[in-house]
Amino acid sequence: MKKYKIIANPKSGNETAIEKISQIIEIMSEDGCKIDLRLTGKSGDAMEFAKEDDGEDIIISIGGDGTLNEVVNGIIDSDKEVPLAVLSGGTVNDFANAMKIPTDVEEFCKMLKAEKTKAVDVGVAGERKFINVAAGGMMTEIAYNVPEEKKTIFGRAAYYIEALKEVTKLGDRRKKNYFNLKIESEEYTAEEKVLAFICANSISVGGFELAPKATVDDGYIDMLIVKDLDLSEIPTLVGNFTRGKHIEHEKVIYFQTKEMKLSTDKSITVDVDGERAQKLPLTFKVLEKAINLIIK
Ligand SMILES: Nc1ncnc2c1ncn2[C@@H]1O[C@H](COP(=O)(O)OP(=O)(O)OP(=O)(O)O)[C@@H](O)[C@H]1O
């Protein structure tokens, strides 16, 4: 009998995850499989649940990118080879969207039963692993500035409203926002004045195809660095996001690497899959094909 361990954040996605949790249990119980349901109550729980060995055949993460990040860290840190399935329950769900994982619970269960897997890379930023993105600088603050009640009312649009507010403030704050970033890698080494950097494993970041050359199993992390932009240059850059043309912008640096070190003269916290992690300086690496992901 198959044993599934479900690690779910009941609060994610404005509490919509809870509906998906009951739906999945209902559908899967009909098949007579064994389900071990672990609901998170706070930050860190998902990582601990993933680390524990309960003899599960498959781990299912239900929540947003933050929950998924903790599950991935737990699996890697405990050297498990158990396959992972990801059911979107959050507000953005970048990684599940990038992997075209069904969001409909019935479709998701069909995918589970078929058990088709793909080995995907995992990025490392210092001690913390990321499955989708590690980022630092201006725009990364947005996620923390969006109040919960706004997320409930506006959903994903709340992030764009906050981003717009940041951009309009950029004119006077630009000088304070940029920082010196020292990048050391085989592919690119320089010191630049930058606004933000994004280190991506998958193509999709914040719902945009920000890392157009990224594939999750190529053994590389894609680095996108936005240098000191003028306010007037932002609409063109954002307009080019959808066509992947932004990487040709003169204020954008884009390269692929297996390992790099980033250091800075400011206090810059790196976030991993949307959750705050460690401060620079940090070494970024790739663990090639480290997770067996269940895909459609
Ligand atoms: N029961 C809980 N109540 C409040 N916070 C929780 C709970 N369980 C986990 N958390 C914290 O919430 C963080 C974010 O959760 P998650 O990413 O799943 O949802 P989200 O914020 O709705 O989605 P997204 O990241 O896509 O916006 C987790 O990393 C964890 O620190």
Tab-separated table of C-alpha atoms and ligand atoms in Angstrom:
chain	number	residue	atom	x	y	z
A	1	MET	CA	0.000	0.000	0.000
A	2	LYS	CA	1.402	3.418	-1.024
A	3	LYS	CA	2.136	5.810	1.794
A	4	TYR	CA	1.841	9.527	1.105
A	5	LYS	CA	3.085	12.166	3.506
A	6	ILE	CA	1.183	15.413	2.948
A	7	ILE	CA	2.918	18.504	4.320
A	8	ALA	CA	0.462	21.377	4.106
A	9	ASN	CA	0.268	24.991	5.215
A	10	PRO	CA	-3.430	25.543	6.024
A	11	LYS	CA	-2.917	29.328	6.062
A	12	SER	CA	-1.327	29.685	2.632
A	13	GLY	CA	-3.068	31.335	-0.318
A	14	ASN	CA	-5.496	33.228	1.925
A	15	GLU	CA	-6.511	29.921	3.468
A	16	THR	CA	-7.621	28.432	0.139
A	17	ALA	CA	-5.132	25.585	0.671
A	18	ILE	CA	-7.424	24.076	3.289
A	19	GLU	CA	-10.052	23.251	0.637
A	20	LYS	CA	-7.449	21.489	-1.477
A	21	ILE	CA	-6.244	19.492	1.526
A	22	SER	CA	-9.703	18.057	2.225
A	23	GLN	CA	-10.313	17.431	-1.485
A	24	ILE	CA	-7.075	15.495	-1.968
A	25	ILE	CA	-7.699	13.363	1.108
A	26	GLU	CA	-11.200	12.548	-0.110
A	27	ILE	CA	-10.021	11.525	-3.590
A	28	MET	CA	-7.023	9.535	-2.436
A	29	SER	CA	-8.805	7.725	0.372
A	30	GLU	CA	-11.032	6.125	-2.269
A	31	ASP	CA	-7.916	4.375	-3.582
A	32	GLY	CA	-7.111	2.884	-0.209
A	33	CYS	CA	-3.675	4.449	0.118
A	34	LYS	CA	-2.192	5.485	3.450
A	35	ILE	CA	-2.099	9.216	4.162
A	36	ASP	CA	-0.017	10.903	6.802
A	37	LEU	CA	-1.245	14.505	7.061
A	38	ARG	CA	1.077	17.061	8.655
A	39	LEU	CA	-0.291	20.582	9.007
A	40	THR	CA	2.214	23.367	9.602
A	41	GLY	CA	1.577	25.789	12.431
A	42	LYS	CA	4.574	28.056	12.023
A	43	SER	CA	7.752	28.729	10.103
A	44	GLY	CA	10.145	25.739	10.211
A	45	ASP	CA	7.493	23.030	10.659
A	46	ALA	CA	7.445	21.957	6.995
A	47	MET	CA	11.219	21.474	7.032
A	48	GLU	CA	11.081	19.299	10.153
A	49	PHE	CA	8.175	17.214	8.796
A	50	ALA	CA	10.099	16.614	5.563
A	51	LYS	CA	13.218	15.540	7.463
A	52	GLU	CA	11.408	12.941	9.578
A	53	ASP	CA	11.509	9.421	8.213
A	54	ASP	CA	7.984	8.010	8.336
A	55	GLY	CA	8.569	5.380	5.681
A	56	GLU	CA	6.640	7.455	3.118
A	57	ASP	CA	6.798	6.614	-0.599
A	58	ILE	CA	5.978	10.144	-1.763
A	59	ILE	CA	5.940	13.568	-0.097
A	60	ILE	CA	3.266	16.052	-1.196
A	61	SER	CA	3.795	19.753	-0.456
A	62	ILE	CA	0.603	21.824	-0.338
A	63	GLY	CA	1.092	25.554	0.097
A	64	GLY	CA	2.996	28.367	-1.528
A	65	ASP	CA	6.621	28.676	-2.572
A	66	GLY	CA	7.643	29.191	1.068
A	67	THR	CA	6.243	25.846	2.172
A	68	LEU	CA	7.800	24.138	-0.838
A	69	ASN	CA	11.160	25.715	-0.007
A	70	GLU	CA	11.067	24.273	3.507
A	71	VAL	CA	10.090	20.814	2.225
A	72	VAL	CA	12.946	20.861	-0.302
A	73	ASN	CA	15.422	21.878	2.419
A	74	GLY	CA	14.165	19.066	4.641
A	75	ILE	CA	14.472	16.434	1.911
A	76	ILE	CA	17.987	17.500	0.882
A	77	ASP	CA	19.283	17.931	4.453
A	78	SER	CA	18.151	14.423	5.390
A	79	ASP	CA	19.587	12.854	2.204
A	80	LYS	CA	16.225	11.427	1.155
A	81	GLU	CA	15.502	10.148	-2.313
A	82	VAL	CA	11.738	10.123	-1.863
A	83	PRO	CA	9.855	11.721	-4.803
A	84	LEU	CA	8.160	15.075	-4.256
A	85	ALA	CA	4.813	16.279	-5.611
A	86	VAL	CA	3.776	19.935	-5.399
A	87	LEU	CA	0.180	21.095	-5.215
A	88	SER	CA	-0.193	24.882	-5.456
A	89	GLY	CA	-1.908	26.403	-2.474
A	90	GLY	CA	-0.170	29.769	-2.214
A	91	THR	CA	-0.625	33.179	-3.749
A	92	VAL	CA	2.080	33.010	-6.423
A	93	ASN	CA	3.247	29.355	-6.757
A	94	ASP	CA	6.076	30.174	-9.139
A	95	PHE	CA	7.725	26.783	-9.225
A	96	ALA	CA	4.565	24.700	-9.673
A	97	ASN	CA	3.472	27.053	-12.464
A	98	ALA	CA	6.854	26.868	-14.167
A	99	MET	CA	6.615	23.054	-14.078
A	100	LYS	CA	3.018	23.168	-15.377
A	101	ILE	CA	1.786	21.089	-12.441
A	102	PRO	CA	-2.026	20.759	-12.451
A	103	THR	CA	-3.716	23.052	-9.948
A	104	ASP	CA	-6.989	21.155	-10.117
A	105	VAL	CA	-6.968	18.503	-7.394
A	106	GLU	CA	-8.476	15.731	-9.524
A	107	GLU	CA	-5.916	16.320	-12.283
A	108	PHE	CA	-3.202	16.451	-9.663
A	109	CYS	CA	-4.252	13.061	-8.254
A	110	LYS	CA	-4.161	11.535	-11.734
A	111	MET	CA	-0.619	12.834	-12.097
A	112	LEU	CA	0.306	11.353	-8.712
A	113	LYS	CA	-0.922	7.904	-9.649
A	114	ALA	CA	0.977	7.934	-12.958
A	115	GLU	CA	4.200	8.560	-10.942
A	116	LYS	CA	6.171	10.106	-13.788
A	117	THR	CA	9.240	11.805	-12.314
A	118	LYS	CA	11.830	14.298	-13.469
A	119	ALA	CA	15.086	14.889	-11.605
A	120	VAL	CA	15.424	18.650	-11.049
A	121	ASP	CA	18.281	20.822	-9.827
A	122	VAL	CA	18.270	22.578	-6.483
A	123	GLY	CA	20.113	25.845	-5.907
A	124	VAL	CA	22.094	26.590	-2.772
A	125	ALA	CA	22.577	30.066	-1.278
A	126	GLY	CA	24.968	29.684	1.653
A	127	GLU	CA	23.302	27.047	3.824
A	128	ARG	CA	19.781	27.346	2.404
A	129	LYS	CA	18.509	25.532	-0.660
A	130	PHE	CA	16.104	27.038	-3.181
A	131	ILE	CA	14.040	25.292	-5.810
A	132	ASN	CA	13.019	28.371	-7.758
A	133	VAL	CA	14.862	31.554	-6.906
A	134	ALA	CA	17.239	33.304	-4.534
A	135	ALA	CA	17.168	37.083	-4.705
A	136	GLY	CA	18.366	40.242	-3.025
A	137	GLY	CA	17.939	43.987	-3.395
A	138	MET	CA	15.118	46.381	-4.005
A	139	MET	CA	12.184	44.386	-5.342
A	140	THR	CA	12.649	41.523	-2.910
A	141	GLU	CA	11.384	43.754	-0.092
A	142	ILE	CA	7.993	43.947	-1.786
A	143	ALA	CA	6.834	40.510	-0.697
A	144	TYR	CA	7.380	41.402	2.972
A	145	ASN	CA	5.678	44.761	2.642
A	146	VAL	CA	2.369	43.394	1.372
A	147	PRO	CA	0.002	43.227	4.345
A	148	GLU	CA	-1.944	39.974	4.804
A	149	GLU	CA	-5.316	41.721	4.477
A	150	LYS	CA	-4.297	43.148	1.089
A	151	LYS	CA	-3.299	39.656	-0.073
A	152	THR	CA	-6.748	38.440	0.985
A	153	ILE	CA	-8.554	41.148	-0.961
A	154	PHE	CA	-6.342	41.495	-4.036
A	155	GLY	CA	-4.480	38.147	-4.187
A	156	ARG	CA	-1.527	38.323	-6.560
A	157	ALA	CA	-2.422	41.901	-7.613
A	158	ALA	CA	-1.413	43.055	-4.110
A	159	TYR	CA	2.220	42.363	-5.037
A	160	TYR	CA	1.929	44.454	-8.209
A	161	ILE	CA	0.352	47.341	-6.294
A	162	GLU	CA	3.260	47.256	-3.847
A	163	ALA	CA	5.758	47.005	-6.739
A	164	LEU	CA	4.221	50.042	-8.399
A	165	LYS	CA	4.537	52.012	-5.178
A	166	GLU	CA	8.217	51.036	-4.947
A	167	VAL	CA	8.873	52.061	-8.540
A	168	THR	CA	7.271	55.491	-8.133
A	169	LYS	CA	9.418	56.085	-5.067
A	170	LEU	CA	12.541	55.037	-6.952
A	171	GLY	CA	13.235	58.513	-8.320
A	172	ASP	CA	14.237	59.969	-4.961
A	173	ARG	CA	15.387	56.750	-3.322
A	174	ARG	CA	17.526	55.405	-6.157
A	175	LYS	CA	20.807	56.455	-4.609
A	176	LYS	CA	19.916	54.743	-1.335
A	177	ASN	CA	18.688	51.580	-3.030
A	178	TYR	CA	21.711	50.665	-5.046
A	179	PHE	CA	24.645	48.814	-3.603
A	180	ASN	CA	28.037	47.593	-4.733
A	181	LEU	CA	27.894	43.927	-5.641
A	182	LYS	CA	31.051	41.918	-6.138
A	183	ILE	CA	30.389	38.928	-8.380
A	184	GLU	CA	33.019	36.204	-8.583
A	185	SER	CA	32.454	33.266	-10.936
A	186	GLU	CA	34.143	31.488	-13.791
A	187	GLU	CA	31.712	33.036	-16.274
A	188	TYR	CA	31.560	36.590	-14.933
A	189	THR	CA	33.644	38.507	-12.444
A	190	ALA	CA	33.144	42.206	-11.736
A	191	GLU	CA	32.070	44.776	-9.202
A	192	GLU	CA	28.875	46.605	-10.162
A	193	LYS	CA	26.493	49.179	-8.718
A	194	VAL	CA	23.189	47.312	-8.678
A	195	LEU	CA	19.557	47.590	-7.595
A	196	ALA	CA	18.793	43.887	-7.343
A	197	PHE	CA	19.926	40.414	-8.311
A	198	ILE	CA	18.002	37.245	-9.014
A	199	CYS	CA	19.513	33.803	-9.091
A	200	ALA	CA	17.019	31.496	-10.794
A	201	ASN	CA	16.605	27.768	-11.204
A	202	SER	CA	13.366	27.910	-13.199
A	203	ILE	CA	12.241	30.351	-15.854
A	204	SER	CA	9.384	31.842	-13.793
A	205	VAL	CA	10.001	34.433	-11.099
A	206	GLY	CA	7.093	36.386	-9.625
A	207	GLY	CA	4.899	35.175	-12.468
A	208	PHE	CA	7.217	36.646	-15.147
A	209	GLU	CA	9.638	34.720	-17.327
A	210	LEU	CA	12.551	36.588	-15.804
A	211	ALA	CA	15.166	33.911	-16.499
A	212	PRO	CA	14.323	32.986	-20.105
A	213	LYS	CA	17.309	30.666	-20.547
A	214	ALA	CA	16.728	28.678	-17.358
A	215	THR	CA	15.748	25.027	-17.329
A	216	VAL	CA	15.404	23.118	-14.092
A	217	ASP	CA	17.647	20.227	-15.069
A	218	ASP	CA	20.539	21.900	-16.901
A	219	GLY	CA	22.933	21.932	-13.936
A	220	TYR	CA	23.135	25.739	-13.967
A	221	ILE	CA	21.702	28.658	-12.036
A	222	ASP	CA	20.788	31.736	-14.094
A	223	MET	CA	21.939	35.056	-12.743
A	224	LEU	CA	20.033	38.254	-13.577
A	225	ILE	CA	21.471	41.481	-12.228
A	226	VAL	CA	19.736	44.849	-12.611
A	227	LYS	CA	22.223	47.692	-12.524
A	228	ASP	CA	21.411	51.234	-11.465
A	229	LEU	CA	18.395	52.124	-13.634
A	230	ASP	CA	16.815	55.508	-14.261
A	231	LEU	CA	13.118	55.790	-13.505
A	232	SER	CA	12.487	56.490	-17.194
A	233	GLU	CA	14.058	53.156	-18.176
A	234	ILE	CA	11.746	50.998	-16.050
A	235	PRO	CA	8.681	50.837	-18.369
A	236	THR	CA	10.830	49.594	-21.281
A	237	LEU	CA	12.487	46.987	-19.107
A	238	VAL	CA	9.195	45.727	-17.657
A	239	GLY	CA	7.568	45.809	-21.106
A	240	ASN	CA	10.295	43.472	-22.328
A	241	PHE	CA	9.737	40.909	-19.538
A	242	THR	CA	7.066	39.055	-21.483
A	243	ARG	CA	9.289	38.642	-24.542
A	244	GLY	CA	12.448	37.710	-22.681
A	245	LYS	CA	14.113	40.780	-24.252
A	246	HIS	CA	14.935	42.366	-20.892
A	247	ILE	CA	18.147	40.358	-20.681
A	248	GLU	CA	19.519	42.380	-23.619
A	249	HIS	CA	18.945	45.692	-21.798
A	250	GLU	CA	22.214	47.585	-21.275
A	251	LYS	CA	21.566	47.831	-17.536
A	252	VAL	CA	20.978	44.084	-17.184
A	253	ILE	CA	23.652	41.410	-16.719
A	254	TYR	CA	22.624	37.828	-17.459
A	255	PHE	CA	24.762	34.712	-17.279
A	256	GLN	CA	24.567	31.038	-16.329
A	257	THR	CA	26.927	29.483	-13.823
A	258	LYS	CA	27.477	26.480	-11.568
A	259	GLU	CA	29.049	28.413	-8.715
A	260	MET	CA	29.598	32.028	-7.726
A	261	LYS	CA	30.321	34.192	-4.744
A	262	LEU	CA	28.434	37.431	-4.085
A	263	SER	CA	29.609	40.038	-1.624
A	264	THR	CA	28.592	43.609	-0.924
A	265	ASP	CA	29.245	46.765	1.099
A	266	LYS	CA	25.654	46.920	2.438
A	267	SER	CA	23.567	44.679	4.647
A	268	ILE	CA	21.715	42.645	2.010
A	269	THR	CA	19.523	39.715	3.032
A	270	VAL	CA	18.990	37.061	0.403
A	271	ASP	CA	15.587	35.487	0.183
A	272	VAL	CA	15.068	31.941	-0.987
A	273	ASP	CA	11.784	31.156	-2.760
A	274	GLY	CA	10.308	34.265	-1.121
A	275	GLU	CA	11.462	33.552	2.448
A	276	ARG	CA	14.176	35.552	4.191
A	277	ALA	CA	17.415	33.585	4.566
A	278	GLN	CA	21.051	34.608	5.081
A	279	LYS	CA	22.936	37.828	4.431
A	280	LEU	CA	25.673	38.359	1.825
A	281	PRO	CA	28.513	37.380	1.427
A	282	LEU	CA	27.335	33.978	0.244
A	283	THR	CA	28.416	31.274	-2.155
A	284	PHE	CA	25.757	30.073	-4.608
A	285	LYS	CA	25.885	26.560	-6.033
A	286	VAL	CA	23.796	23.936	-7.814
A	287	LEU	CA	22.947	20.455	-6.635
A	288	GLU	CA	22.352	18.755	-9.929
A	289	LYS	CA	19.177	16.714	-10.300
A	290	ALA	CA	18.839	16.511	-6.522
A	291	ILE	CA	15.036	16.186	-6.276
A	292	ASN	CA	12.777	13.673	-8.009
A	293	LEU	CA	9.757	15.756	-8.884
A	294	ILE	CA	6.457	14.178	-9.896
A	295	ILE	CA	5.366	15.815	-13.142
A	296	LYS	CA	2.521	15.502	-15.608
B	1	LIG	N1	-0.066	27.667	10.205
B	1	LIG	C1	0.669	28.710	9.811
B	1	LIG	N2	0.301	29.968	10.126
B	1	LIG	C2	1.006	31.028	9.714
B	1	LIG	N3	2.172	30.942	8.985
B	1	LIG	C3	2.587	29.720	8.646
B	1	LIG	C4	1.861	28.542	9.040
B	1	LIG	N4	2.521	27.478	8.553
B	1	LIG	C5	3.603	27.944	7.908
B	1	LIG	N5	3.675	29.284	7.958
B	1	LIG	C6	4.663	30.207	7.366
B	1	LIG	O1	4.114	30.820	6.164
B	1	LIG	C7	5.156	30.912	5.174
B	1	LIG	C8	4.563	31.167	3.787
B	1	LIG	O2	3.714	30.180	3.430
B	1	LIG	P1	3.425	29.766	1.922
B	1	LIG	O3	4.515	30.145	1.028
B	1	LIG	O4	2.993	28.364	1.928
B	1	LIG	O5	2.094	30.575	1.612
B	1	LIG	P2	1.756	31.962	0.923
B	1	LIG	O6	2.531	33.043	1.597
B	1	LIG	O7	0.271	32.087	0.900
B	1	LIG	O8	2.183	31.719	-0.547
B	1	LIG	P3	3.174	32.489	-1.504
B	1	LIG	O9	4.561	32.267	-0.917
B	1	LIG	O10	2.984	31.802	-2.815
B	1	LIG	O11	2.726	33.910	-1.471
B	1	LIG	C9	5.900	29.613	5.386
B	1	LIG	O12	7.194	29.622	4.876
B	1	LIG	C10	5.924	29.505	6.920
B	1	LIG	O13	7.025	30.241	7.441
